mmCIF file of C-alpha atoms in Angstrom:
data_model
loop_
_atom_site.group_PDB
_atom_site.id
_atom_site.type_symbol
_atom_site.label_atom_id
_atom_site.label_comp_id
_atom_site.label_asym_id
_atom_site.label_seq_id
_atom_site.Cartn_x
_atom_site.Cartn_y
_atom_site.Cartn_z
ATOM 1 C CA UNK A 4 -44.038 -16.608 21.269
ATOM 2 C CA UNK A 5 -42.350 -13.743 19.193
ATOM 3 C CA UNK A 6 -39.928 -14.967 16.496
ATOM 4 C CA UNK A 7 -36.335 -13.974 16.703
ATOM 5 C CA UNK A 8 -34.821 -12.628 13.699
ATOM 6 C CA UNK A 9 -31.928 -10.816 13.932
ATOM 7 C CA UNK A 10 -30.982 -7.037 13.374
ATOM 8 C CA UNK A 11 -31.704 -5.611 9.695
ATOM 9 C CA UNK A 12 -28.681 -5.537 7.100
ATOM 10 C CA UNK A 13 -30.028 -2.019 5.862
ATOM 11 C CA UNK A 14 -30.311 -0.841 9.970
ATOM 12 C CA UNK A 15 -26.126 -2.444 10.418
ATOM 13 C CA UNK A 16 -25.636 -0.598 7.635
ATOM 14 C CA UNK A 17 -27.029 2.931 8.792
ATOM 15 C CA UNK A 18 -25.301 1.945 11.890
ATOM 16 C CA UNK A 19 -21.787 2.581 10.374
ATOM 17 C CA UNK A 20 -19.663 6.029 10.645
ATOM 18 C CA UNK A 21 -16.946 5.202 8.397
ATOM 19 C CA UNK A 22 -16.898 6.644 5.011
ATOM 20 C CA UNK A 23 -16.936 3.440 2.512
ATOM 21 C CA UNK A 24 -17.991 4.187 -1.280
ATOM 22 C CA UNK A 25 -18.045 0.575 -1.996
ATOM 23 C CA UNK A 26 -21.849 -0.474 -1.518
ATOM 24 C CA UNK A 27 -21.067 -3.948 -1.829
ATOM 25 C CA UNK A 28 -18.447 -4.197 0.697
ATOM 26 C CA UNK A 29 -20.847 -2.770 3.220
ATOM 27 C CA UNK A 30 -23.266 -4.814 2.456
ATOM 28 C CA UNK A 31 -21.443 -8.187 2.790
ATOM 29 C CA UNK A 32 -20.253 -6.903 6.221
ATOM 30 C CA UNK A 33 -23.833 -6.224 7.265
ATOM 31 C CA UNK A 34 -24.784 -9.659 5.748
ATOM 32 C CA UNK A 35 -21.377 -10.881 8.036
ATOM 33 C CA UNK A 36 -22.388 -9.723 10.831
ATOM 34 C CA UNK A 37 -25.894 -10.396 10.823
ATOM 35 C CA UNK A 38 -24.968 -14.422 10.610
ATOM 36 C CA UNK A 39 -22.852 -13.727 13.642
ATOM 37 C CA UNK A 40 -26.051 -12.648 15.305
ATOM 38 C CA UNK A 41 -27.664 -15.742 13.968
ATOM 39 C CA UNK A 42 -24.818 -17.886 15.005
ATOM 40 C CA UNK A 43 -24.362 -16.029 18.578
ATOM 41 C CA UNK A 44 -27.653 -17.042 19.657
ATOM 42 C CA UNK A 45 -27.558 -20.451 17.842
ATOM 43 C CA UNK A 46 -24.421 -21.586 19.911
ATOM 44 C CA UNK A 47 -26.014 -19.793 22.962
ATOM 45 C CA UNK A 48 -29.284 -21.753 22.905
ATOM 46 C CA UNK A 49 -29.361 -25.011 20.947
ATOM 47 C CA UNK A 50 -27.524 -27.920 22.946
ATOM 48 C CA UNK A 51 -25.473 -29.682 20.831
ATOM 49 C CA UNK A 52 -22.549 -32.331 20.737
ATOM 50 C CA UNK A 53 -18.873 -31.319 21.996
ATOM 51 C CA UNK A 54 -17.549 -31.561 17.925
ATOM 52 C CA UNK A 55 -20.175 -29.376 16.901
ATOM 53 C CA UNK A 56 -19.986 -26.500 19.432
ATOM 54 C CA UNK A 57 -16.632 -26.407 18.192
ATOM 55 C CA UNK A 58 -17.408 -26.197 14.697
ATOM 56 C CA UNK A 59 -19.449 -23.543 15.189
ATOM 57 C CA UNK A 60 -17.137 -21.964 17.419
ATOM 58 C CA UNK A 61 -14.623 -22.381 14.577
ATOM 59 C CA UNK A 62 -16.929 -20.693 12.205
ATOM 60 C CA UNK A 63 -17.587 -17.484 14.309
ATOM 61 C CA UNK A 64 -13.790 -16.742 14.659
ATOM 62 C CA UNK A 65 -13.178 -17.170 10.789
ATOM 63 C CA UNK A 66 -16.173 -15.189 10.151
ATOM 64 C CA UNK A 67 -15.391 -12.658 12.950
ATOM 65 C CA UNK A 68 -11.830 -12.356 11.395
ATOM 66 C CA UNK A 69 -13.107 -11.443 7.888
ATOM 67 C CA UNK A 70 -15.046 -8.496 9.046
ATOM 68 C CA UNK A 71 -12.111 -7.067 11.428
ATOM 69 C CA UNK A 72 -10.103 -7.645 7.882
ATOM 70 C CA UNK A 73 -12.863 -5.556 6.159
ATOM 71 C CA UNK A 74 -12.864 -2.628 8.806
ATOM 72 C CA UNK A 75 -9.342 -2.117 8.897
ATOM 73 C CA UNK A 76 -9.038 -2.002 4.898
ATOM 74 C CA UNK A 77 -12.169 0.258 5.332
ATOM 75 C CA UNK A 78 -10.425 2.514 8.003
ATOM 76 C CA UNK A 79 -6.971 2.528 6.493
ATOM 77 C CA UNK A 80 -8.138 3.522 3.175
ATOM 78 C CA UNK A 81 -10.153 6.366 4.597
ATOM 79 C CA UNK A 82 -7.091 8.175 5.790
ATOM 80 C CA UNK A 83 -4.730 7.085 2.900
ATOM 81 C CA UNK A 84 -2.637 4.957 4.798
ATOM 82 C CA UNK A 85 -2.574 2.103 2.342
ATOM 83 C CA UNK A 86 1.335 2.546 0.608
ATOM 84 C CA UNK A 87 0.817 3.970 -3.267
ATOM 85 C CA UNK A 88 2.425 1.229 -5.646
ATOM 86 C CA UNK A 89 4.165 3.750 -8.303
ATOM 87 C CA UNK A 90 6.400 0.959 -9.882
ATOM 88 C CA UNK A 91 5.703 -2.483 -11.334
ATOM 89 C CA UNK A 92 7.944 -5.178 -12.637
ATOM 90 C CA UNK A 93 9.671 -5.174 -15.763
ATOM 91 C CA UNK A 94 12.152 -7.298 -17.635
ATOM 92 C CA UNK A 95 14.342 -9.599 -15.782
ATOM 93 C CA UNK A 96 17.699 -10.500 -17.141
ATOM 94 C CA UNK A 97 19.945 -13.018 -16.129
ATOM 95 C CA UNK A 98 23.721 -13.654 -17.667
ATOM 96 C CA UNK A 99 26.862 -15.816 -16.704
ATOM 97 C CA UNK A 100 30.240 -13.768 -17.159
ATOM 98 C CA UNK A 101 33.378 -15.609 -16.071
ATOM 99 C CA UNK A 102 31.863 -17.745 -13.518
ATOM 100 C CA UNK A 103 29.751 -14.934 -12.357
ATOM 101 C CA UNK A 104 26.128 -14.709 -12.383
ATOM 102 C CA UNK A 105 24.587 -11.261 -13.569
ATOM 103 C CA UNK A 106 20.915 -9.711 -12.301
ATOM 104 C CA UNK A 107 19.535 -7.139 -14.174
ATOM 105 C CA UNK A 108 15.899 -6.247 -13.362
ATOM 106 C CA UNK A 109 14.102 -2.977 -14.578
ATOM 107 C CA UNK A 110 10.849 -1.801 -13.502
ATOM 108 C CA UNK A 111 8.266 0.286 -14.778
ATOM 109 C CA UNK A 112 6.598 3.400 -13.751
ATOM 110 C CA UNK A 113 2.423 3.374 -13.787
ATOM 111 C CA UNK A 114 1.256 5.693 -15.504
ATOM 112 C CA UNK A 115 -1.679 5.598 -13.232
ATOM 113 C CA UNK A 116 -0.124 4.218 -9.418
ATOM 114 C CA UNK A 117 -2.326 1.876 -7.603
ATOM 115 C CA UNK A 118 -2.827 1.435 -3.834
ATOM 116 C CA UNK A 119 -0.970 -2.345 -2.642
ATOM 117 C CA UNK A 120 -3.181 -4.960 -2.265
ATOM 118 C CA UNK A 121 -2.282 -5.446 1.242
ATOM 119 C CA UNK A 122 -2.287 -8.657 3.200
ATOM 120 C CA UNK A 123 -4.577 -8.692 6.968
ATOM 121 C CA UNK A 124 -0.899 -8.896 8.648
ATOM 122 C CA UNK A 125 0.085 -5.791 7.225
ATOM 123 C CA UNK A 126 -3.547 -4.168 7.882
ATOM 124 C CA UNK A 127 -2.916 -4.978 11.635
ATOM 125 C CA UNK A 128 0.616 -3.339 11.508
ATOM 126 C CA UNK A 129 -0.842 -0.075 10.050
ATOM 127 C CA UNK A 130 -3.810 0.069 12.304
ATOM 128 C CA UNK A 131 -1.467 -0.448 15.097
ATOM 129 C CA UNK A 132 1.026 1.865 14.535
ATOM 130 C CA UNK A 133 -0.701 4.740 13.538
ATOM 131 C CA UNK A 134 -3.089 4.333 16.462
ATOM 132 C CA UNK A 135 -6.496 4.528 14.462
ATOM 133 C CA UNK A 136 -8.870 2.619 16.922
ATOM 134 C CA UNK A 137 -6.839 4.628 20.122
ATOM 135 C CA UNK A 138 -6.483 1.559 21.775
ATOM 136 C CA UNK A 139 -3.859 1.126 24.368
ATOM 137 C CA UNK A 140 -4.709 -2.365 25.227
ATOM 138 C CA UNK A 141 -2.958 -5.603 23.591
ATOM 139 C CA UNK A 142 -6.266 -5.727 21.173
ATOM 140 C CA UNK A 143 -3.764 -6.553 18.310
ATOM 141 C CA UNK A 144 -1.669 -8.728 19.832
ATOM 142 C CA UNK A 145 -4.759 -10.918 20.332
ATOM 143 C CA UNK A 146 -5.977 -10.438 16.542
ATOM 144 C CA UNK A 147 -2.548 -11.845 15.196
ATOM 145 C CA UNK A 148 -3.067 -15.345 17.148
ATOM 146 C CA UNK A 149 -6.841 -15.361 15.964
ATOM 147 C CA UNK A 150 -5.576 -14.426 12.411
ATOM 148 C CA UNK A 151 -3.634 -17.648 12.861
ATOM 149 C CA UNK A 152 -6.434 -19.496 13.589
ATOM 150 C CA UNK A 153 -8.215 -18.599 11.330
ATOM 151 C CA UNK A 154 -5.944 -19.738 8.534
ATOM 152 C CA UNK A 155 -7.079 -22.893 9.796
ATOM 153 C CA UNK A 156 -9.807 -22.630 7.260
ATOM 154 C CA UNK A 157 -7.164 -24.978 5.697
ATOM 155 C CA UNK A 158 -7.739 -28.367 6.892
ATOM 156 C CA UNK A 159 -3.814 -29.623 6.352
ATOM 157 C CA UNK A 160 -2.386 -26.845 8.600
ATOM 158 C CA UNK A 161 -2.668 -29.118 11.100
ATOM 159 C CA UNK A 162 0.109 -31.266 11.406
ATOM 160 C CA UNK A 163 -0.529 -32.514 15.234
ATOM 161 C CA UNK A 164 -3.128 -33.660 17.316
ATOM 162 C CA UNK A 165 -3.369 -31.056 19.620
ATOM 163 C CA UNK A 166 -3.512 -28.788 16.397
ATOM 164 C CA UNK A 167 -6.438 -30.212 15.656
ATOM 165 C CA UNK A 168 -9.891 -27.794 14.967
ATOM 166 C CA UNK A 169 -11.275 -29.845 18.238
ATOM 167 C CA UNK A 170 -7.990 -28.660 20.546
ATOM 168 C CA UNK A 171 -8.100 -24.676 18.702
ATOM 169 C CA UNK A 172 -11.364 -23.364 19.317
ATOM 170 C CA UNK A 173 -13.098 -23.435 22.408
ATOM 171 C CA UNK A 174 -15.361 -21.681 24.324
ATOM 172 C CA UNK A 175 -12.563 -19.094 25.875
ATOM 173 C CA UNK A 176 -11.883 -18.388 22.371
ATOM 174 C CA UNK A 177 -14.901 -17.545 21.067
ATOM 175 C CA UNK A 178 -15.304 -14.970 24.131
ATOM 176 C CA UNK A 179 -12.516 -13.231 23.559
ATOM 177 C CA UNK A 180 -13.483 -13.263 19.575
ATOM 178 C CA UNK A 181 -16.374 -11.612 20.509
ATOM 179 C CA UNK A 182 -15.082 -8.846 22.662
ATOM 180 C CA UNK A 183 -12.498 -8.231 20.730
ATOM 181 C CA UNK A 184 -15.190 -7.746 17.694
ATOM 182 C CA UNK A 185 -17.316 -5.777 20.226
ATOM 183 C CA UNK A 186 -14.345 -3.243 20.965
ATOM 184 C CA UNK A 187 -13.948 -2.917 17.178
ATOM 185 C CA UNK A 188 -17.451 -2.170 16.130
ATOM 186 C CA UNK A 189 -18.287 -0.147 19.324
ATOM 187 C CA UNK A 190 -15.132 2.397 18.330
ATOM 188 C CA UNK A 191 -17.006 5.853 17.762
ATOM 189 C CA UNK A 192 -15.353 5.492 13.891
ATOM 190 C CA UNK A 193 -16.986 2.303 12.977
ATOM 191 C CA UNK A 194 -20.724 2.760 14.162
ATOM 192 C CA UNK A 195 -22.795 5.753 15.106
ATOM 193 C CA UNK A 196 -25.223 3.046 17.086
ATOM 194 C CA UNK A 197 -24.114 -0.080 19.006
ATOM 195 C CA UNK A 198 -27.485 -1.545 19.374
ATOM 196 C CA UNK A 199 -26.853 -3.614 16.881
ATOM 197 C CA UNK A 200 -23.691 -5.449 18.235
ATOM 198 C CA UNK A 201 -25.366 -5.889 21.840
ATOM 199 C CA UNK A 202 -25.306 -9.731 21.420
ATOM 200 C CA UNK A 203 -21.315 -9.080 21.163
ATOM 201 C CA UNK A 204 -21.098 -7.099 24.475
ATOM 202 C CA UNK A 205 -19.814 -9.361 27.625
ATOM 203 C CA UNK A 206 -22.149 -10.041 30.602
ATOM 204 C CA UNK A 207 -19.129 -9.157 32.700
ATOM 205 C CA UNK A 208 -15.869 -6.879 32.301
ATOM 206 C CA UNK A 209 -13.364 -8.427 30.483
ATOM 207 C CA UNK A 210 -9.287 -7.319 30.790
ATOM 208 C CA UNK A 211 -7.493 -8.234 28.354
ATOM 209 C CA UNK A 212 -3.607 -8.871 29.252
ATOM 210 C CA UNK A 213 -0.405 -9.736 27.582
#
């Protein structure tokens, strides 16, 4: 019987049509998604207990949500709509006159302005409104509660029981993790070739709905 082994970081790689100058960010989302492959066909085959299915469902959400992160910095930067930080903090002054408390603050212009460092909630905002995947379904509503979930990479999140890891990830989630992914990476601006993210695509049509 023919070993599996799953698709080739340098053939994800090739498989991308966005323009990214950073070799090493490519790479680590080739080496990303190639562990989803792994862990796709892991959770699909090997029989497990109930914990661990949902461990490992756990892990392919957090891992899925780092390389929709990735893409959307990717995408955003490639059409310069990341905001230009021109200004950065200064001095900060504080005084009391007659009872009254006095703010000063005074910033500083860069002499060379930087692009903001910008959080995955405000990627999602800026993918969304400028429409850069085209989507017209509620593809980013869906990210924002798996962008929650994810932050549950933090095991004291959880302050109840039924926010517990075995109560947040199931099986339904990890579907619509993967078709969500499989939209992303199947836009014609992120690959050139989606044979790569076949073990993403549904065996049935999925709607998504608010």
């Amino acid at each position: 019987m023919e070993k599996w082994l799953p698709t080739g970081v340098s053939e994800i790689i090739n498989s991308f049509n966005f323009d990214c100058k950073e070799e090493v960010l490519k790479k680590n989302l080739a080496y990303n998604i190639q562990y989803l492959q792994y862990l796709s066909k892991n959770i699909e085959e090997e029989k497990t207990t109930s914990v661990l299915y949902v461990m490992r469902y756990k892990t392919f959400v957090v891992t899925s949500m780092s390389v929709i992160e990735a893409i959307f910095v990717i995408l955003l930067n490639e059409r310069n709509l990341i905001p230009i930080v021109e200004w950065k903090d200064g001095q900060h002054h504080r005084k009391n006159i007659d009872e009254n408390t006095i703010e000063v603050s005074f910033k500083r212009k860069r002499v060379n302005p930087q692009k903001k460092k910008i959080k995955f909630d405000e990627s999602i905002y800026l993918m969304e409104t400028n429409e850069v995947l085209k989507s017209t379904d509620p593809m980013y509503s869906v990210i924002r509660v798996l962008q929650d979930l994810r932050n549950r990479l933090h095991l004291d999140k959880a302050k109840q029981l039924m926010d517990s890891d075995y109560n947040s990830f199931g099986e339904g989630t990890y579907k619509i993790t993967k078709l969500i992914l499989y939209n992303i990476l199947n836009n014609e601006i992120v690959s050139r070739d989606n044979k790569y993210i076949e073990f993403l695509k549904p065996p049935e049509k999925i709607i998504i709905t608010h």
